[in-house]
Tab-separated table of C-alpha atoms in Angstrom:
chain	number	residue	atom	x	y	z
V	1	MET	CA	19.551	10.729	0.322
V	2	ASN	CA	16.735	8.221	0.424
V	3	TYR	CA	13.132	9.469	-0.305
V	4	PHE	CA	9.909	7.698	-0.146
V	5	SER	CA	6.880	9.485	-1.864
V	6	GLY	CA	8.801	12.802	-1.337
V	7	VAL	CA	9.622	12.069	2.289
V	8	LYS	CA	13.420	12.365	3.238
V	9	LEU	CA	13.877	9.576	5.513
V	10	SER	CA	16.565	11.194	7.723
V	11	ASP	CA	14.220	14.046	8.274
V	12	ALA	CA	11.224	11.819	9.062
V	13	SER	CA	13.326	9.654	11.482
V	14	LYS	CA	14.215	12.935	13.448
V	15	LYS	CA	10.566	14.079	13.508
V	16	LEU	CA	9.393	10.618	14.657
V	17	GLY	CA	12.017	10.456	17.468
V	18	LYS	CA	11.201	13.938	18.775
V	19	LYS	CA	7.396	13.471	18.551
V	20	PHE	CA	7.559	10.039	20.451
V	21	ALA	CA	10.618	10.688	22.505
V	22	THR	CA	12.190	7.581	21.297
V	23	GLY	CA	15.130	6.512	19.193
V	24	ALA	CA	14.531	6.536	15.485
V	25	SER	CA	17.054	5.909	12.730
V	26	VAL	CA	17.408	5.178	9.103
V	27	VAL	CA	18.720	1.594	8.629
V	28	LYS	CA	18.982	-0.900	5.799
V	29	GLY	CA	16.274	-3.486	5.993
V	30	PRO	CA	16.439	-7.202	5.049
V	31	THR	CA	15.839	-6.267	1.437
V	32	GLU	CA	18.848	-3.863	1.609
V	33	LYS	CA	16.217	-0.824	1.132
V	34	GLU	CA	16.585	1.956	3.636
V	35	GLN	CA	13.768	2.096	6.236
V	36	ILE	CA	13.033	3.984	9.525
V	37	ASP	CA	13.579	1.898	12.714
V	38	VAL	CA	11.684	3.254	15.574
V	39	GLN	CA	12.075	1.998	19.042
V	40	GLY	CA	9.336	1.628	21.580
V	41	ASP	CA	5.640	0.694	21.874
V	42	ILE	CA	4.030	3.320	19.790
V	43	ALA	CA	2.437	1.073	17.037
V	44	TYR	CA	-0.998	2.563	17.452
V	45	ASP	CA	-0.034	6.209	17.464
V	46	ILE	CA	2.681	6.077	14.877
V	47	VAL	CA	0.598	4.969	11.836
V	48	GLU	CA	-1.863	7.935	12.348
V	49	PHE	CA	1.004	10.391	12.778
V	50	ILE	CA	2.759	9.239	9.625
V	51	THR	CA	-0.372	9.206	7.433
V	52	GLU	CA	-1.337	12.757	8.809
V	53	THR	CA	2.191	14.244	8.465
V	54	TRP	CA	3.011	12.693	5.173
V	55	PRO	CA	-0.310	12.181	3.375
V	56	ASP	CA	1.411	10.686	0.357
V	57	VAL	CA	2.656	7.725	2.314
V	58	PRO	CA	-0.117	5.160	2.267
V	59	GLU	CA	-0.961	2.786	5.201
V	60	THR	CA	-0.094	-0.150	3.055
V	61	ALA	CA	3.564	1.037	2.945
V	62	ILE	CA	3.873	0.978	6.953
V	63	PHE	CA	5.159	-2.255	8.464
V	64	PHE	CA	6.066	-3.440	12.015
V	65	ILE	CA	8.609	-5.958	12.827
V	66	GLU	CA	7.162	-8.491	15.430
V	67	ASP	CA	9.235	-11.465	16.545
V	68	GLY	CA	11.435	-11.041	13.535
V	69	ARG	CA	8.594	-11.005	11.104
V	70	LYS	CA	7.352	-8.141	8.852
V	71	VAL	CA	3.716	-7.394	9.620
V	72	ALA	CA	1.460	-4.911	7.803
V	73	ALA	CA	0.386	-1.923	9.887
V	74	ALA	CA	-2.953	-1.691	7.980
């Protein structure tokens, strides 16, 4: 089980998928760390949802992948 700031990633991916009616799964990122991959164009809504649902997760820990590059959400 992988946790980030007390958040179980598998539970978080299910909650995100349900909230935004999209695919969401836990995958290994380029650094071999687990991350949540969410499909769809929900960038503006998802940051607010994550920080409200899991207050211990700072915005600085949220990233998007755009054109194959990691971009800070904040």
